Amino acid sequence: MSISLVVLQGPSASGKSTIQSRLGLPRIVTWTSRAPREGESEGVDYFFRSRAEMERLYEQGQMVEMTEYHGNLYGTPLQLVEDVVGGSRPRSVILDRAGAGKLRELYRERTLLIGVKSDKEDCRRRLESRGHDPSEIAARLGSFEAEVAALSECDLILNNTDGNLEKIDLLADFIREGLKTRDDASL
């Protein structure tokens, strides 16, 4: 059986989106109950849904995972994941440790779980450069230690520092090559 889902997890601002873009795999676009931010598009950044709809689908068992973050829900519909698992092309998704664990539990043989870590101060600096206020930075970094501890469950852990970006690019090439669909190949 081959890998269908490349799941990235790690602390806030550790570089998950950077690694995801370097992998070059199509993304699984998840759902959120929050309003779109400036420049965000429906179906590109998220699917923007009502809180009531997301809660209803979760209660009906139609969401693989759902989490609340800063008063908004984020989640992944089961049908979306089923379509990816049944398809021929792997996709990537960024999830928190609970969501990554749930996908691993449901699709163990089809999932490559990649942990992304950075130094806490690097994460703080990145959040500051994005213009987050100090209280949001503190909230985002509040789970840093738990997120890092959860990386022990990952198949692969990438240390995302500026000095490692070339190595990460080489590894991304290797992963992409290994995920190419061939009748006799699996990763």
PDB file of C-alpha atoms in Angstrom:
ATOM      1  CA  MET A   1       0.000   0.000   0.000  1.00  0.00           C
ATOM      2  CA  SER A   2       1.333   3.447  -0.814  1.00  0.00           C
ATOM      3  CA  ILE A   3       1.271   6.787   0.988  1.00  0.00           C
ATOM      4  CA  SER A   4      -1.705   9.037   0.178  1.00  0.00           C
ATOM      5  CA  LEU A   5      -1.499  11.558   3.018  1.00  0.00           C
ATOM      6  CA  VAL A   6       1.540  13.582   4.022  1.00  0.00           C
ATOM      7  CA  VAL A   7       0.623  15.188   7.328  1.00  0.00           C
ATOM      8  CA  LEU A   8       2.727  17.981   8.812  1.00  0.00           C
ATOM      9  CA  GLN A   9       2.488  18.845  12.489  1.00  0.00           C
ATOM     10  CA  GLY A  10       4.466  21.001  14.866  1.00  0.00           C
ATOM     11  CA  PRO A  11       4.392  24.154  16.967  1.00  0.00           C
ATOM     12  CA  SER A  12       2.939  27.387  15.664  1.00  0.00           C
ATOM     13  CA  ALA A  13       5.398  29.174  13.321  1.00  0.00           C
ATOM     14  CA  SER A  14       7.759  26.189  13.192  1.00  0.00           C
ATOM     15  CA  GLY A  15       7.641  26.293   9.395  1.00  0.00           C
ATOM     16  CA  LYS A  16       4.961  23.753   8.482  1.00  0.00           C
ATOM     17  CA  SER A  17       3.625  25.886   5.604  1.00  0.00           C
ATOM     18  CA  THR A  18       7.147  26.471   4.312  1.00  0.00           C
ATOM     19  CA  ILE A  19       7.862  22.730   4.313  1.00  0.00           C
ATOM     20  CA  GLN A  20       4.478  22.022   2.727  1.00  0.00           C
ATOM     21  CA  SER A  21       5.207  24.414  -0.126  1.00  0.00           C
ATOM     22  CA  ARG A  22       8.677  22.913  -0.631  1.00  0.00           C
ATOM     23  CA  LEU A  23       7.164  19.428  -0.891  1.00  0.00           C
ATOM     24  CA  GLY A  24       5.120  20.676  -3.828  1.00  0.00           C
ATOM     25  CA  LEU A  25       2.257  18.250  -3.215  1.00  0.00           C
ATOM     26  CA  PRO A  26      -1.330  19.373  -3.724  1.00  0.00           C
ATOM     27  CA  ARG A  27      -2.839  20.489  -0.418  1.00  0.00           C
ATOM     28  CA  ILE A  28      -5.907  19.180   1.295  1.00  0.00           C
ATOM     29  CA  VAL A  29      -7.921  22.337   1.889  1.00  0.00           C
ATOM     30  CA  THR A  30      -9.494  22.105   5.335  1.00  0.00           C
ATOM     31  CA  TRP A  31     -12.549  23.871   6.761  1.00  0.00           C
ATOM     32  CA  THR A  32     -12.797  26.738   9.229  1.00  0.00           C
ATOM     33  CA  SER A  33     -15.625  28.617  10.892  1.00  0.00           C
ATOM     34  CA  ARG A  34     -13.745  31.903  10.889  1.00  0.00           C
ATOM     35  CA  ALA A  35     -14.293  34.616   8.326  1.00  0.00           C
ATOM     36  CA  PRO A  36     -11.799  34.884   5.459  1.00  0.00           C
ATOM     37  CA  ARG A  37      -8.878  37.196   6.083  1.00  0.00           C
ATOM     38  CA  GLU A  38      -7.850  39.747   3.507  1.00  0.00           C
ATOM     39  CA  GLY A  39      -6.447  37.965   0.456  1.00  0.00           C
ATOM     40  CA  GLU A  40      -7.846  34.531   1.374  1.00  0.00           C
ATOM     41  CA  SER A  41     -10.025  32.669  -1.118  1.00  0.00           C
ATOM     42  CA  GLU A  42     -12.714  30.008  -0.712  1.00  0.00           C
ATOM     43  CA  GLY A  43     -11.359  26.586  -1.636  1.00  0.00           C
ATOM     44  CA  VAL A  44      -7.783  27.850  -1.873  1.00  0.00           C
ATOM     45  CA  ASP A  45      -6.899  28.777   1.693  1.00  0.00           C
ATOM     46  CA  TYR A  46      -9.854  27.154   3.484  1.00  0.00           C
ATOM     47  CA  PHE A  47     -13.443  26.249   2.933  1.00  0.00           C
ATOM     48  CA  PHE A  48     -15.237  28.826   5.064  1.00  0.00           C
ATOM     49  CA  ARG A  49     -18.250  27.215   6.758  1.00  0.00           C
ATOM     50  CA  SER A  50     -20.539  28.115   9.603  1.00  0.00           C
ATOM     51  CA  ARG A  51     -19.776  26.912  13.098  1.00  0.00           C
ATOM     52  CA  ALA A  52     -23.201  25.215  13.209  1.00  0.00           C
ATOM     53  CA  GLU A  53     -22.509  23.242  10.021  1.00  0.00           C
ATOM     54  CA  MET A  54     -19.109  22.089  11.249  1.00  0.00           C
ATOM     55  CA  GLU A  55     -20.485  21.069  14.658  1.00  0.00           C
ATOM     56  CA  ARG A  56     -23.363  19.174  13.038  1.00  0.00           C
ATOM     57  CA  LEU A  57     -21.045  17.233  10.712  1.00  0.00           C
ATOM     58  CA  TYR A  58     -18.695  16.457  13.592  1.00  0.00           C
ATOM     59  CA  GLU A  59     -21.574  15.129  15.692  1.00  0.00           C
ATOM     60  CA  GLN A  60     -22.637  12.951  12.732  1.00  0.00           C
ATOM     61  CA  GLY A  61     -19.112  11.500  12.447  1.00  0.00           C
ATOM     62  CA  GLN A  62     -18.479  13.200   9.117  1.00  0.00           C
ATOM     63  CA  MET A  63     -15.381  15.109  10.248  1.00  0.00           C
ATOM     64  CA  VAL A  64     -12.100  13.237  10.702  1.00  0.00           C
ATOM     65  CA  GLU A  65     -11.007  15.801  13.237  1.00  0.00           C
ATOM     66  CA  MET A  66     -11.993  19.198  14.515  1.00  0.00           C
ATOM     67  CA  THR A  67     -10.347  21.596  16.906  1.00  0.00           C
ATOM     68  CA  GLU A  68     -11.114  25.021  18.312  1.00  0.00           C
ATOM     69  CA  TYR A  69      -8.398  27.620  18.100  1.00  0.00           C
ATOM     70  CA  HIS A  70      -8.882  31.243  19.201  1.00  0.00           C
ATOM     71  CA  GLY A  71     -12.656  30.809  19.203  1.00  0.00           C
ATOM     72  CA  ASN A  72     -12.866  29.362  15.683  1.00  0.00           C
ATOM     73  CA  LEU A  73     -13.284  25.780  14.533  1.00  0.00           C
ATOM     74  CA  TYR A  74     -10.878  24.074  12.143  1.00  0.00           C
ATOM     75  CA  GLY A  75     -11.524  20.623  10.758  1.00  0.00           C
ATOM     76  CA  THR A  76     -11.197  18.078   7.996  1.00  0.00           C
ATOM     77  CA  PRO A  77     -14.271  16.442   6.452  1.00  0.00           C
ATOM     78  CA  LEU A  78     -14.134  12.651   6.278  1.00  0.00           C
ATOM     79  CA  GLN A  79     -15.297  12.582   2.641  1.00  0.00           C
ATOM     80  CA  LEU A  80     -12.427  14.860   1.624  1.00  0.00           C
ATOM     81  CA  VAL A  81      -9.887  12.461   3.141  1.00  0.00           C
ATOM     82  CA  GLU A  82     -11.645   9.413   1.703  1.00  0.00           C
ATOM     83  CA  ASP A  83     -11.411  10.982  -1.767  1.00  0.00           C
ATOM     84  CA  VAL A  84      -7.663  11.519  -1.304  1.00  0.00           C
ATOM     85  CA  VAL A  85      -7.052   7.989   0.023  1.00  0.00           C
ATOM     86  CA  GLY A  86      -9.020   6.533  -2.877  1.00  0.00           C
ATOM     87  CA  GLY A  87      -7.245   8.690  -5.440  1.00  0.00           C
ATOM     88  CA  SER A  88      -3.989   8.180  -7.240  1.00  0.00           C
ATOM     89  CA  ARG A  89      -2.128  11.312  -6.157  1.00  0.00           C
ATOM     90  CA  PRO A  90      -0.803  11.997  -2.651  1.00  0.00           C
ATOM     91  CA  ARG A  91      -1.737  15.255  -0.929  1.00  0.00           C
ATOM     92  CA  SER A  92      -0.428  17.153   2.055  1.00  0.00           C
ATOM     93  CA  VAL A  93      -2.201  18.694   5.003  1.00  0.00           C
ATOM     94  CA  ILE A  94      -1.155  20.658   8.092  1.00  0.00           C
ATOM     95  CA  LEU A  95      -2.845  19.563  11.315  1.00  0.00           C
ATOM     96  CA  ASP A  96      -2.357  19.962  15.043  1.00  0.00           C
ATOM     97  CA  ARG A  97      -1.178  16.963  17.061  1.00  0.00           C
ATOM     98  CA  ALA A  98      -4.721  15.733  17.762  1.00  0.00           C
ATOM     99  CA  GLY A  99      -5.775  15.883  14.110  1.00  0.00           C
ATOM    100  CA  ALA A 100      -2.554  14.268  12.927  1.00  0.00           C
ATOM    101  CA  GLY A 101      -3.023  11.499  15.471  1.00  0.00           C
ATOM    102  CA  LYS A 102      -6.586  10.880  14.315  1.00  0.00           C
ATOM    103  CA  LEU A 103      -5.544  10.611  10.656  1.00  0.00           C
ATOM    104  CA  ARG A 104      -2.739   8.253  11.681  1.00  0.00           C
ATOM    105  CA  GLU A 105      -5.213   6.142  13.644  1.00  0.00           C
ATOM    106  CA  LEU A 106      -7.657   5.900  10.715  1.00  0.00           C
ATOM    107  CA  TYR A 107      -5.189   5.612   7.822  1.00  0.00           C
ATOM    108  CA  ARG A 108      -1.940   4.311   9.340  1.00  0.00           C
ATOM    109  CA  GLU A 109      -0.622   2.592   6.209  1.00  0.00           C
ATOM    110  CA  ARG A 110      -1.551   5.515   3.961  1.00  0.00           C
ATOM    111  CA  THR A 111      -0.060   8.294   6.121  1.00  0.00           C
ATOM    112  CA  LEU A 112       3.431   9.784   6.339  1.00  0.00           C
ATOM    113  CA  LEU A 113       3.576  11.944   9.452  1.00  0.00           C
ATOM    114  CA  ILE A 114       6.245  14.652   9.341  1.00  0.00           C
ATOM    115  CA  GLY A 115       7.031  16.679  12.428  1.00  0.00           C
ATOM    116  CA  VAL A 116       8.414  20.179  11.971  1.00  0.00           C
ATOM    117  CA  LYS A 117      10.280  21.841  14.789  1.00  0.00           C
ATOM    118  CA  SER A 118      12.160  25.056  15.348  1.00  0.00           C
ATOM    119  CA  ASP A 119      13.635  26.774  18.340  1.00  0.00           C
ATOM    120  CA  LYS A 120      10.980  28.533  20.439  1.00  0.00           C
ATOM    121  CA  GLU A 121      12.653  31.897  19.953  1.00  0.00           C
ATOM    122  CA  ASP A 122      12.694  31.393  16.159  1.00  0.00           C
ATOM    123  CA  CYS A 123       8.950  30.684  16.337  1.00  0.00           C
ATOM    124  CA  ARG A 124       8.435  33.819  18.434  1.00  0.00           C
ATOM    125  CA  ARG A 125      10.435  35.910  15.960  1.00  0.00           C
ATOM    126  CA  ARG A 126       8.400  34.560  13.019  1.00  0.00           C
ATOM    127  CA  LEU A 127       5.127  35.331  14.782  1.00  0.00           C
ATOM    128  CA  GLU A 128       6.321  38.851  15.569  1.00  0.00           C
ATOM    129  CA  SER A 129       7.328  39.381  11.930  1.00  0.00           C
ATOM    130  CA  ARG A 130       3.776  38.404  10.888  1.00  0.00           C
ATOM    131  CA  GLY A 131       2.429  41.263  13.016  1.00  0.00           C
ATOM    132  CA  HIS A 132       0.756  39.210  15.746  1.00  0.00           C
ATOM    133  CA  ASP A 133       0.177  41.061  18.996  1.00  0.00           C
ATOM    134  CA  PRO A 134       1.963  39.863  22.162  1.00  0.00           C
ATOM    135  CA  SER A 135      -1.126  38.160  23.631  1.00  0.00           C
ATOM    136  CA  GLU A 136      -1.687  36.122  20.450  1.00  0.00           C
ATOM    137  CA  ILE A 137       2.001  35.196  20.343  1.00  0.00           C
ATOM    138  CA  ALA A 138       1.816  34.018  23.956  1.00  0.00           C
ATOM    139  CA  ALA A 139      -1.313  31.979  23.178  1.00  0.00           C
ATOM    140  CA  ARG A 140       0.250  30.393  20.089  1.00  0.00           C
ATOM    141  CA  LEU A 141       3.440  29.522  21.957  1.00  0.00           C
ATOM    142  CA  GLY A 142       1.508  28.274  25.007  1.00  0.00           C
ATOM    143  CA  SER A 143       1.372  24.771  23.543  1.00  0.00           C
ATOM    144  CA  PHE A 144       4.959  24.786  22.225  1.00  0.00           C
ATOM    145  CA  GLU A 145       6.328  22.147  24.618  1.00  0.00           C
ATOM    146  CA  ALA A 146       3.339  19.819  24.132  1.00  0.00           C
ATOM    147  CA  GLU A 147       3.587  20.164  20.334  1.00  0.00           C
ATOM    148  CA  VAL A 148       7.324  19.377  20.420  1.00  0.00           C
ATOM    149  CA  ALA A 149       6.739  16.380  22.715  1.00  0.00           C
ATOM    150  CA  ALA A 150       4.107  15.049  20.281  1.00  0.00           C
ATOM    151  CA  LEU A 151       6.708  14.968  17.494  1.00  0.00           C
ATOM    152  CA  SER A 152       7.958  11.683  18.941  1.00  0.00           C
ATOM    153  CA  GLU A 153       4.954  10.043  17.222  1.00  0.00           C
ATOM    154  CA  CYS A 154       6.092  11.229  13.784  1.00  0.00           C
ATOM    155  CA  ASP A 155       7.752   9.121  11.094  1.00  0.00           C
ATOM    156  CA  LEU A 156      10.211  11.902  10.350  1.00  0.00           C
ATOM    157  CA  ILE A 157      11.166  15.092  12.204  1.00  0.00           C
ATOM    158  CA  LEU A 158      12.576  18.093  10.347  1.00  0.00           C
ATOM    159  CA  ASN A 159      14.515  20.759  12.215  1.00  0.00           C
ATOM    160  CA  ASN A 160      13.484  23.869  10.309  1.00  0.00           C
ATOM    161  CA  THR A 161      16.308  26.329  10.705  1.00  0.00           C
ATOM    162  CA  ASP A 162      17.710  28.652   8.080  1.00  0.00           C
ATOM    163  CA  GLY A 163      20.859  26.531   7.881  1.00  0.00           C
ATOM    164  CA  ASN A 164      18.837  23.389   7.133  1.00  0.00           C
ATOM    165  CA  LEU A 165      16.739  24.700   4.247  1.00  0.00           C
ATOM    166  CA  GLU A 166      18.999  23.187   1.581  1.00  0.00           C
ATOM    167  CA  LYS A 167      18.858  19.798   3.331  1.00  0.00           C
ATOM    168  CA  ILE A 168      15.075  20.110   3.637  1.00  0.00           C
ATOM    169  CA  ASP A 169      14.846  20.844  -0.096  1.00  0.00           C
ATOM    170  CA  LEU A 170      16.867  17.703  -0.852  1.00  0.00           C
ATOM    171  CA  LEU A 171      14.648  15.667   1.435  1.00  0.00           C
ATOM    172  CA  ALA A 172      11.527  17.167  -0.175  1.00  0.00           C
ATOM    173  CA  ASP A 173      12.853  16.050  -3.582  1.00  0.00           C
ATOM    174  CA  PHE A 174      13.436  12.560  -2.185  1.00  0.00           C
ATOM    175  CA  ILE A 175       9.932  12.381  -0.690  1.00  0.00           C
ATOM    176  CA  ARG A 176       8.308  13.644  -3.897  1.00  0.00           C
ATOM    177  CA  GLU A 177      10.210  11.055  -5.921  1.00  0.00           C
ATOM    178  CA  GLY A 178       9.215   8.285  -3.523  1.00  0.00           C
ATOM    179  CA  LEU A 179       5.565   9.291  -3.688  1.00  0.00           C
ATOM    180  CA  LYS A 180       5.348   9.168  -7.477  1.00  0.00           C
ATOM    181  CA  THR A 181       2.634   6.772  -8.452  1.00  0.00           C
ATOM    182  CA  ARG A 182       4.000   3.591 -10.011  1.00  0.00           C
ATOM    183  CA  ASP A 183       2.358   0.206 -10.080  1.00  0.00           C
ATOM    184  CA  ASP A 184       5.259  -1.421  -8.258  1.00  0.00           C
ATOM    185  CA  ALA A 185       6.272   1.383  -5.923  1.00  0.00           C
ATOM    186  CA  SER A 186       5.289   2.431  -2.463  1.00  0.00           C
ATOM    187  CA  LEU A 187       6.916   4.506   0.214  1.00  0.00           C
TER     188      LEU A 187
END
